[in-house]
Each structure stands twice: as C-alpha cells, then as structure tokens.
XYZ file of C-alpha atoms in Angstrom:
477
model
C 0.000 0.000 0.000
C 1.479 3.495 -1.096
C 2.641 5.659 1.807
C -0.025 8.564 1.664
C 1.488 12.265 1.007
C 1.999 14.326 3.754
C 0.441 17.123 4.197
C 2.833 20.906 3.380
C 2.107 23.547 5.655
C -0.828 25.871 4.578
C -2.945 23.152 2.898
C -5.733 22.453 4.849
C -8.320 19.038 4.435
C -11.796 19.150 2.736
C -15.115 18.725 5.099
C -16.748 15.800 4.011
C -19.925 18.128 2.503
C -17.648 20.099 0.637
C -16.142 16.662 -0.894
C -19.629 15.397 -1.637
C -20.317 18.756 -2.993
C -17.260 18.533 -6.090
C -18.338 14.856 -6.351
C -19.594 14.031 -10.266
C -23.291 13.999 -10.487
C -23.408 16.283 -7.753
C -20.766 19.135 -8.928
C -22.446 21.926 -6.912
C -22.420 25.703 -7.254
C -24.389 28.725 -5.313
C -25.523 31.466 -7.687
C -26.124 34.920 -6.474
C -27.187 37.918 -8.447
C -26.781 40.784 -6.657
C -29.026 44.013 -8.586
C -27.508 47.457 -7.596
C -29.352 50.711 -7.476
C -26.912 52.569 -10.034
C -24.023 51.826 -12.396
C -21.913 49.271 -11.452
C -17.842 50.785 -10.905
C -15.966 47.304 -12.174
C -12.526 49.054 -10.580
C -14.310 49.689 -6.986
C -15.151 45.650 -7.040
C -11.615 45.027 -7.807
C -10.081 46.697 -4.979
C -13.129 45.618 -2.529
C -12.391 42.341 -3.219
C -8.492 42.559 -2.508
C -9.197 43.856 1.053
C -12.096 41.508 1.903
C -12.507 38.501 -0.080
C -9.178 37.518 -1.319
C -7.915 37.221 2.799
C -10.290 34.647 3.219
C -8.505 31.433 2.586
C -11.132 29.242 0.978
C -11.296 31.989 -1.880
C -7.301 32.023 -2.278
C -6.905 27.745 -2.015
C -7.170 25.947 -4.782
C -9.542 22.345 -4.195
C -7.536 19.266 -5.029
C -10.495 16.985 -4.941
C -8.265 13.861 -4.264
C -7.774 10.679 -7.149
C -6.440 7.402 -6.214
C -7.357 7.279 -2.722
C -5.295 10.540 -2.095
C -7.670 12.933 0.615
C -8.596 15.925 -1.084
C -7.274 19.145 0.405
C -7.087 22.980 0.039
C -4.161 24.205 -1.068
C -3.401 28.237 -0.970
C -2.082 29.748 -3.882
C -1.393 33.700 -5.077
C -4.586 35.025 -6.349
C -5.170 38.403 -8.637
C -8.525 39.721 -8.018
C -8.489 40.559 -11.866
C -8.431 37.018 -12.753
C -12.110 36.462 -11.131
C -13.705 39.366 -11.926
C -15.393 39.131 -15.793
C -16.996 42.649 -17.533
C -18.347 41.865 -20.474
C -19.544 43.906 -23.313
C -23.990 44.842 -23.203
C -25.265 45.987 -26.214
C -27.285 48.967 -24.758
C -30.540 48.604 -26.976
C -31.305 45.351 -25.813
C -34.783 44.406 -26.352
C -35.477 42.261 -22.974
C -32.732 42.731 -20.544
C -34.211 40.726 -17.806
C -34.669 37.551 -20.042
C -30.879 38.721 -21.186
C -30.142 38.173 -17.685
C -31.632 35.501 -17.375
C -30.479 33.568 -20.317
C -26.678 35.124 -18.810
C -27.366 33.245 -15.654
C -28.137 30.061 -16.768
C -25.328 30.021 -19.458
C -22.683 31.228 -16.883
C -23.651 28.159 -14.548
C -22.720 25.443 -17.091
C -19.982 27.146 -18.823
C -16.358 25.022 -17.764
C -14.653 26.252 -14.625
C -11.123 26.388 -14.256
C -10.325 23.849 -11.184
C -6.364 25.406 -11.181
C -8.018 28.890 -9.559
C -10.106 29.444 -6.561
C -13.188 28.428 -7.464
C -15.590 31.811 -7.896
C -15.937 34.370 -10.175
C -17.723 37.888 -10.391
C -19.726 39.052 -13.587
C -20.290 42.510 -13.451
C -23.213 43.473 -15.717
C -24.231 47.064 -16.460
C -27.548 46.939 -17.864
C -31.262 48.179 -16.430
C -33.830 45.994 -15.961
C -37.640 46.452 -14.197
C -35.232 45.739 -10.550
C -31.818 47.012 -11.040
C -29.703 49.485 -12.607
C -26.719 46.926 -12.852
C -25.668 43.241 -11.309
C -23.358 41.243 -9.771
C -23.663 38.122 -11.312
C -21.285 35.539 -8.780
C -20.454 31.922 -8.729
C -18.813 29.844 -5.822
C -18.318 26.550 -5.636
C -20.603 24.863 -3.211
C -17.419 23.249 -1.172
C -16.815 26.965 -0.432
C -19.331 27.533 1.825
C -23.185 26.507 1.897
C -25.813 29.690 1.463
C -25.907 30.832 5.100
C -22.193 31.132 5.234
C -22.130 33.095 1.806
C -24.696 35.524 2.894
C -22.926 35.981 6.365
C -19.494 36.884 3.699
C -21.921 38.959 2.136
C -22.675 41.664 4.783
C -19.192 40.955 6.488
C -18.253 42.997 2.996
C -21.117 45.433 3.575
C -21.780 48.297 5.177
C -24.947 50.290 6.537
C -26.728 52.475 3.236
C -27.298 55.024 6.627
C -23.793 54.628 7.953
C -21.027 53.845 5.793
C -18.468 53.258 8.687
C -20.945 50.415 10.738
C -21.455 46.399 9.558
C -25.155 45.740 8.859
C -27.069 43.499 11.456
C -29.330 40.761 11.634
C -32.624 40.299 13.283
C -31.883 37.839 15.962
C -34.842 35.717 17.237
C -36.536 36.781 20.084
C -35.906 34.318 22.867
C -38.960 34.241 25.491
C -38.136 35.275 29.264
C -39.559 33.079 31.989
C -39.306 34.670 35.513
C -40.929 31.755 37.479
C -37.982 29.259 38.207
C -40.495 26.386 39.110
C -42.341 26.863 35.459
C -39.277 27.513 33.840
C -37.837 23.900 34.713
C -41.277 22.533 34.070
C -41.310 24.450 30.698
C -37.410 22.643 29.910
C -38.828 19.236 31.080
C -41.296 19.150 28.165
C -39.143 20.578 25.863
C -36.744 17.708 26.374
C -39.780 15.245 26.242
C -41.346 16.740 22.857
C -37.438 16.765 21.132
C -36.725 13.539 22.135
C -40.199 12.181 20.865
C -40.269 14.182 18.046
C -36.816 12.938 17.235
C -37.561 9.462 17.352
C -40.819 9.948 14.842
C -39.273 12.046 11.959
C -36.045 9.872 12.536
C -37.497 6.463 11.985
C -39.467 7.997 8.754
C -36.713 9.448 8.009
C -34.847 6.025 7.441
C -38.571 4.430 6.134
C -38.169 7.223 3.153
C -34.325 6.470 1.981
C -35.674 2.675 1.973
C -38.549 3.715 0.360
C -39.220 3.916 -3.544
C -38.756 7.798 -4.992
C -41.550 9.556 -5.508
C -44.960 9.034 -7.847
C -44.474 10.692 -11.667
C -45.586 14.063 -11.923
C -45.212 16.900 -14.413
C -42.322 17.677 -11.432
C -40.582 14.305 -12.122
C -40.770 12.988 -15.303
C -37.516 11.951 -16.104
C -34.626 9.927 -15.048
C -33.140 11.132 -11.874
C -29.244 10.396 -13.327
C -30.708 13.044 -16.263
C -32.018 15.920 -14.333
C -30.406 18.918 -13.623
C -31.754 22.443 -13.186
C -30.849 24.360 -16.785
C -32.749 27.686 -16.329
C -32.476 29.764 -13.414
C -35.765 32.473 -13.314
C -36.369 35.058 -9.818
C -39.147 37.204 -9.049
C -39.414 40.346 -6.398
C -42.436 40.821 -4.682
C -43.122 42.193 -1.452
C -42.267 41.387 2.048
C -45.288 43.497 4.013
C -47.724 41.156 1.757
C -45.755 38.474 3.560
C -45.804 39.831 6.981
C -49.768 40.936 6.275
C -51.013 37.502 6.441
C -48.141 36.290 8.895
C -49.938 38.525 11.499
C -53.654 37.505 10.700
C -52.383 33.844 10.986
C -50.104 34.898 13.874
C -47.639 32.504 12.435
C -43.892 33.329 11.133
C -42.470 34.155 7.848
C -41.431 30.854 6.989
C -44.398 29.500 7.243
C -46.382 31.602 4.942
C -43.289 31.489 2.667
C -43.946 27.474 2.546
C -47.661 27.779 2.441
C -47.215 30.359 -0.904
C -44.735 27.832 -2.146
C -47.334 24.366 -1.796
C -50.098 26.063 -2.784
C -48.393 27.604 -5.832
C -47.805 24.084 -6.849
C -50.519 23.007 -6.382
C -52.241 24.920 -8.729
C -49.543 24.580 -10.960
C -50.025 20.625 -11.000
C -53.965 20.904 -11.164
C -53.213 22.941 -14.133
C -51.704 20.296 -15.770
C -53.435 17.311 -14.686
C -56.950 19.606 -16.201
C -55.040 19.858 -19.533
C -54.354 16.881 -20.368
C -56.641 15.083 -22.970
C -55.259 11.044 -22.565
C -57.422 9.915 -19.776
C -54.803 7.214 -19.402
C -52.761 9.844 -18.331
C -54.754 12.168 -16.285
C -54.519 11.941 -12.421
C -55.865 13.711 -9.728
C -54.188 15.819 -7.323
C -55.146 14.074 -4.482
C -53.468 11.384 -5.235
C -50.436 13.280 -5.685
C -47.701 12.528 -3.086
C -44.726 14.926 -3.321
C -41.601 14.933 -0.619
C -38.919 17.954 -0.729
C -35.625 18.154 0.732
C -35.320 21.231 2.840
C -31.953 22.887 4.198
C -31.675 23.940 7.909
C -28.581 26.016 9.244
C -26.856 24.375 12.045
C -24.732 27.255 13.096
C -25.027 28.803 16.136
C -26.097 32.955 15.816
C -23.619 35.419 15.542
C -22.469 39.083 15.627
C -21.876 40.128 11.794
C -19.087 41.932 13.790
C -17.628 38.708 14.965
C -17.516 37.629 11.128
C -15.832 40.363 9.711
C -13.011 40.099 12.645
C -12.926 36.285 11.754
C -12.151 37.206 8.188
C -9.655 40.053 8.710
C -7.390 37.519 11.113
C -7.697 34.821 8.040
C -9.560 32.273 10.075
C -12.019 29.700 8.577
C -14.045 28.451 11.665
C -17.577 28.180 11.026
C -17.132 28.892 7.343
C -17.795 26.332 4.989
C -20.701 24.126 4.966
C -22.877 23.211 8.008
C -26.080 22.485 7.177
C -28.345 19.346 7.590
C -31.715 18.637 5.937
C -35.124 17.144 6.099
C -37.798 15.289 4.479
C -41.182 16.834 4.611
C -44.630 15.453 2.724
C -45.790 18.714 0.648
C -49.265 19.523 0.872
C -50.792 18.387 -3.023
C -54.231 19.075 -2.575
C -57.014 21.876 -4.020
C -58.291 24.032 -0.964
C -61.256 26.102 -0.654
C -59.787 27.505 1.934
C -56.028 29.407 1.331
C -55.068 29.541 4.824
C -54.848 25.496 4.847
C -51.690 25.516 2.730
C -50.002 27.927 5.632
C -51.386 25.657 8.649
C -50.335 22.276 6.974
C -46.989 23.962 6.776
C -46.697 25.032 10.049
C -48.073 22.002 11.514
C -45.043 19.782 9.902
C -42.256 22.260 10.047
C -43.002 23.037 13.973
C -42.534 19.204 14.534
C -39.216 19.806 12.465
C -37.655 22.437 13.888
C -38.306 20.830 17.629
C -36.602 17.517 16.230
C -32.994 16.488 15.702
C -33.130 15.436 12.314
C -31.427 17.857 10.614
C -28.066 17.169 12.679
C -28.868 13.940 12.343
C -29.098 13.659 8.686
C -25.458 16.109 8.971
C -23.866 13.339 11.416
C -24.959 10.518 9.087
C -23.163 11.987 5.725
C -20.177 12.661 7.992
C -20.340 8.669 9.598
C -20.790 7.737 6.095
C -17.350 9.587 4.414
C -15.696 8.485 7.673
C -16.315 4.898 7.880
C -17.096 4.023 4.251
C -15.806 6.520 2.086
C -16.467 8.710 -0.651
C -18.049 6.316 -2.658
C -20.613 5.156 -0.311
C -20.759 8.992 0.534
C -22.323 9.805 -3.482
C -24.772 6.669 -3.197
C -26.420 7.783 0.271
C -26.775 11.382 -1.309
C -27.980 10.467 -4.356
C -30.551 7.958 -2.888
C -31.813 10.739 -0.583
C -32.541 13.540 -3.040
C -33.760 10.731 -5.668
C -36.643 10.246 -3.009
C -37.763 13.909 -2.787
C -38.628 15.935 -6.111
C -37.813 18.978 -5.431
C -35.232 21.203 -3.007
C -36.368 24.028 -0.678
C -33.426 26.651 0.791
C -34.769 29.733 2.326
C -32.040 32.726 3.780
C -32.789 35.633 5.428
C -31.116 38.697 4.501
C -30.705 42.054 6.409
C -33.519 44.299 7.240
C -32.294 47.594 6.196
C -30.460 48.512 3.287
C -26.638 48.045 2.735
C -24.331 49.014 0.407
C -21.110 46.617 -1.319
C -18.005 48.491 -2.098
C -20.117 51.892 -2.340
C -22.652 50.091 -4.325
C -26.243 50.514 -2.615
C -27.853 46.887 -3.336
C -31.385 46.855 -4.569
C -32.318 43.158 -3.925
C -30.232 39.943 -3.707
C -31.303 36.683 -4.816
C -29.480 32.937 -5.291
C -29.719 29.604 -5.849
C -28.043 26.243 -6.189
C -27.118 24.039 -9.549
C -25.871 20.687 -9.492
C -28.874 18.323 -7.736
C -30.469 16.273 -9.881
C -33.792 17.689 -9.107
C -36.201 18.928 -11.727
C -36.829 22.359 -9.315
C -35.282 24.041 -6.878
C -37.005 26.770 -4.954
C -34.918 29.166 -3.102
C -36.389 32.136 -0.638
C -34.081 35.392 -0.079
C -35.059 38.221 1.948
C -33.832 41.960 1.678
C -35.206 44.920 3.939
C -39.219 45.131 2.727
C -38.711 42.116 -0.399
C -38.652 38.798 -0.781
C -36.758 37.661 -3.662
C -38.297 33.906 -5.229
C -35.408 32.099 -7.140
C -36.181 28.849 -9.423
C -34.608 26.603 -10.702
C -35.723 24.369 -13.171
C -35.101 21.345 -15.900
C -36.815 22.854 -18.609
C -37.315 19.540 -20.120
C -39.405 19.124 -17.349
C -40.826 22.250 -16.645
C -40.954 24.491 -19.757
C -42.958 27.294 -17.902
C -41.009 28.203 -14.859
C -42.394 31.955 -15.202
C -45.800 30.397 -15.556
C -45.365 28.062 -11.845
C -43.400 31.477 -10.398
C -46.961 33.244 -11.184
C -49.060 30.643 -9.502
C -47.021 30.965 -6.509
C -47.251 35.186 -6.438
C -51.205 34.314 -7.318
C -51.328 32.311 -4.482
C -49.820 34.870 -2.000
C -52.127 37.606 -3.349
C -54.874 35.384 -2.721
C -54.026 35.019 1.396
C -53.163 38.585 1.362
C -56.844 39.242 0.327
C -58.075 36.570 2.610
C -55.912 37.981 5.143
C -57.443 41.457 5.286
C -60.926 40.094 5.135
C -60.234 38.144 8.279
C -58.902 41.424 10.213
C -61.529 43.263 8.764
C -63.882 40.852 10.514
C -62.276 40.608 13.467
C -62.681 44.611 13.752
C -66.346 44.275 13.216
C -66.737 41.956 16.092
C-alpha cells in the first residue's frame, strides 16, 4: 500500500460536505445575483475584493479533490482579483434585458470552470432591468461555503446604506423570558420530552423514506433522476409586508407563509396540468399526488456580523464552509377552498421539524458515512436521498435595512443552487421590505417556470386578500 502524502504547511483538508459537494453527479455551485441601485464601478469591485474577499482562505486555495485514494485538500495559492472578476460587453438597446439576464445566468452556470483557480468568479453586468440598474452576477463553488455562510461573507463585505463606517445586522430571534424558576424547569422538562419524541418519529421515517421507492411521476418528475439537472435559473421580487400581512392575521412566522405560498403555488400549478391533459390514461388527480422535498436547515449557532468580519480580517475559517443538515417533509398536493390550509399544513409539519434532531442527524450521518465508508458510499447515500424527494427548498434571510457593497447601494439579492439532480429548486431570499423567489428548473421538465413562479405570487395575493378580510372581521366583532 502506497505511503499517503503528507500534508505541506498551509494546505488544509476538505469537510466531508464540501467533498460530496465537487463529487460528479453532484458538482455543486451557489448562484447569487446581486441588482444594484446605479451603475456598477468594475474598478471599486476590484479593490473591494483585494481587502475583503481575497484574505479569506477558501477563496485564495485551490480544491484538489483527491484521485487514487489521495484525501482531497485545500491548497493556498497567489490570487489576482483581476483574474475572477469578468466585464463583459452589453449591447445597450437590448430588447429584454431581464430575459438577457436571465439567459446570462443560466449560461454562466454550465460554462467550464477552471479547477487550477479558486473556485468563484464575479460578472459585473451594467444593464437596467424592471429591478436594477446593474448586477453582480457571482459563482462559488458549493465546497466553499453553503448559502448561510455566503450571505454571512456577504454583509461581512457590507456596510450600513445610513452609515457607511458600521457592519449591517441581523434580526436575531426573540428568545422568550420566563421569571418563574419552578415553570421555567417545568417548561425545559417538556421541551426535552417533545425533542426527544419528536426525534424518534421524523427519525425512523426518516430512514422508512431512503428505503422507500422515490416519488410518484408528476409533471415535477418525469424523467430519469441520473438526467435531471436544473438548466434555467428564473427570480421574481415581490413584497415582504404582503408576507408579513397575512403572517400577522395567521399569527404565524415568515417561513411559514413562505412554505404555504410555495405548496399552494404548486398546487395549482399541477392541477393545471393534470386539467389539460386530454389522454385519460394519463390524467390523475391531485389528491393522489404525493410529493416529498428536501429542505436545508442552518446548524450554526447565531452570531455578531461583527464577529464575522473580525474572523475574516485575522484569516480564520471556523464556522465557514458548509454546516447544514436537511429534512424530508410530505408537501401539501391538494385543491383548498380555503387558502389559509396551505399555511397551517406547513406550520403544523415544520413546527414538529424544527423541535426535532433530524437535521443534525441527517449532517452526522453523511459525515459517519465519508468516515467509515468513504467517498463512494458517501455519493450513493446522497444520491438515494434527493432521488426520493422531487424537489429542493433553501430559504435565507437577509438584512432588514439597506446596505451598500463596495459603495454600491444593493437593490435586492437573490441565489440559488445548480448541481442536484432535481427537476426544481425553490430558493427564498429576503432583503429589507422584499422577498426575492429564485427557481430553478429542468426545462425539459418544466418548460414554464415563469408560468409556476406566477401561480405561486397568485397564491400569495390570494391570502393577502383573505388575510385582510379576516382582520376586517375581526374589527367588526
């Protein structure tokens, strides 16, 4: 048996997610297109990026993903900001720039990478469109860093619109204060009672699903899993208060509504299809449609944006990188009278969820897997899990007021993900009053992802109206 290499000083070894993550078949990058509020300066990007960026050491290593049983590691190398930053030439009387940027978008994810730089790059694109004056159209590798890290690198980069000196901040969750010591240890004795049960439940289904066979064919999954991958990547802006309007007449969260919009939008999408087609051999009913999807949680403790910029600016990569575990949840296929059902379904299984350990779970079994078996058996376990879900849900929350990067004031941010075989990818952004809905789609399986992004805005206009009835009610009473 060959003597493995030692390791030179400086190189540091790959996580096992960001192994699985430059794996083939599941090659992974995040996409973020950053619109700005005026003309992009390609020189002020430059030199942002040489004092911020470029002293991070995942975005000056190059990946040596590891053949012949070598481990793969990161190895830093000498890095020219100019080399990763790409202007290229708009023809100023385009007809449709935001299906040019579009179309850019989706090209730029499957064009060849070169694996002997750091793996991101920066397309600077100074066009208008309805959202934007100009973009930042950026690619990282997903070994870099999953989407919660990126965004954190994000406003570590940023500053305040209101005060160019300070770091932007993050809304952190309000934790509840209990004054009465003999309810508060009550109060931690059922919490400890409902995680472990609710542990045990979505654990053993959980393990039922990846023995399980993938899910039914639908209009969402009608192709070879080995053949799909997400070719066009589409976002829409709408508006956050719309959000938060029927989050306070449900008194439930963000997320929640965001999930509800998101099932019902499909569902109407799917009914859609199912009415349209003429072979009754081949139309179904959307009842008995049964639809799983793979959703991301963070597993990283909250922190100070503060704390992240110092952690950049003294070179250190703890907590960077990707730590993130997932879940299985049962989407809600079904066509309700009632609006609000979508929201409480989603509430109902994503409460059980977030009080459950399966998301670290599902992070310490990958790891256990790499560990024990190897890569290998690392790529089958991943591949068998997203082949039983159709379709991949990420949301991120951004900041709540407005920043600027490098003296650019940002006008919305959105990203996504390329590389699962999934036929759609749904991915939920937030930015100070929007929320920013990025697809991704197989257009040989979806040919109409502006047509499914509609249903979904439909569907949040329609609780929004349903919403203000309700309050409107309420005040009557």
């Amino acid at each position: 048996m060959a003597m493995e290499k030692p390791m030179i000083s400086g190189e540091v070894p790959v996580s096992p997610f960001s192994r699985l993550f430059s794996m083939p078949g599941l090659d992974c990058f995040n996409i973020v297109t950053i619109g700005f509020k005026h003309e992009a300066n390609p020189s002020a990007f430059v030199e942002g990026l040489k004092n911020t960026l470029l002293n991070h050491p995942r975005f000056s290593s190059i990946l040596e993903t590891g053949v012949g049983g070598k481990k793969a590691k990161w190895i830093p190398t000498k890095v020219k900001a100019e080399d990763h930053v790409v202007v290229p030439d708009i023809d100023p009387t385009i007809q449709n720039p935001d299906q040019f940027l579009e179309d850019y978008t989706s090209n730029m994810v499957f064009s060849p990478i070169d694996m002997s730089k750091p793996l991101w790059e920066m397309h600077i694109l100074n066009m208008k469109t309805s959202d934007a004056e100009s973009f930042l159209v950026a690619r990282f590798h997903h070994s870099l860093g999953d989407g919660m890290s990126l965004m954190s690198l994000l406003l570590a980069c940023s500053r305040k619109t209101s005060d160019p000196e300070s770091l932007p901040t993050l809304v952190a969750p309000k934790k509840s204060k209990v004054t009465n010591v003999l309810w508060s240890l009550v109060a931690r004795v059922w919490f400890i009672i409902r995680l472990m049960c609710n542990t045990f439940v979505e654990v053993f289904n959980f393990l039922l699903i990846l023995c399980s066979v993938r899910d039914a064919a639908t209009p969402l999954m009608e192709k070879p899993i080995a053949t799909l991958s997400p070719n066009k990547f589409i976002h829409r802006v709408i508006s956050l208060d719309d959000v938060k309007i029927v989050k306070n007449a449900m008194n439930m969260t963000v997320n929640d509504v965001i999930l509800g919009m998101v099932q019902a939008g499909l569902s109407r999408y799917l009914s859609q299809k199912y009415d349209s087609e003429t072979n009754s051999k081949l139309k179904r009913s959307l009842e008995n449609v049964s639809l799983r999807a793979a959703v991301f949680f963070n597993l990283r403790s909250n922190k100070k944006i503060e704390d992240l910029a110092k952690m950049m600016a003294k070179l250190s990569t703890s907590r960077w990188g990707n730590s993130i575990g997932y879940v299985m949840i049962p989407l809600w296929m079904r066509s309700e009278n009632d609006i609000f059902e979508y929201i409480r379904r989603a509430k109902t299984i994503m409460d059980r969820k977030k009080l459950s350990l399966e998301p670290l779970f599902s992070y310490v079994l990958l790891k256990l897997t790499v560990e024990i078996f190897g890569s290998k058996a690392l790529r089958n376990l991943a591949m068998r899990i997203f082949g039983r879900s159709t379709i991949i849900l990420s949301n991120v929350a951004g900041p709540s007021e407005e920043i600027s990067l490098f003296d650019h004031q940002i006008s919305y941010v959105a990203a996504s993900v390329s590389g699962f075989p999934q036929a759609l990818i749904v991915h939920i952004t937030s930015y100070v009053n929007k929320v920013i809905i990025n697809l991704g789609v197989d257009l040989d399986v979806i040919p109409d992802p502006h047509h499914l992004c509609d249903h979904m805005v439909e569907a949040l206009q329609m609780m929004k109206s349903a919403a203000e009835e309700k309050c409107s009610a309420d005040l009557n009473v």
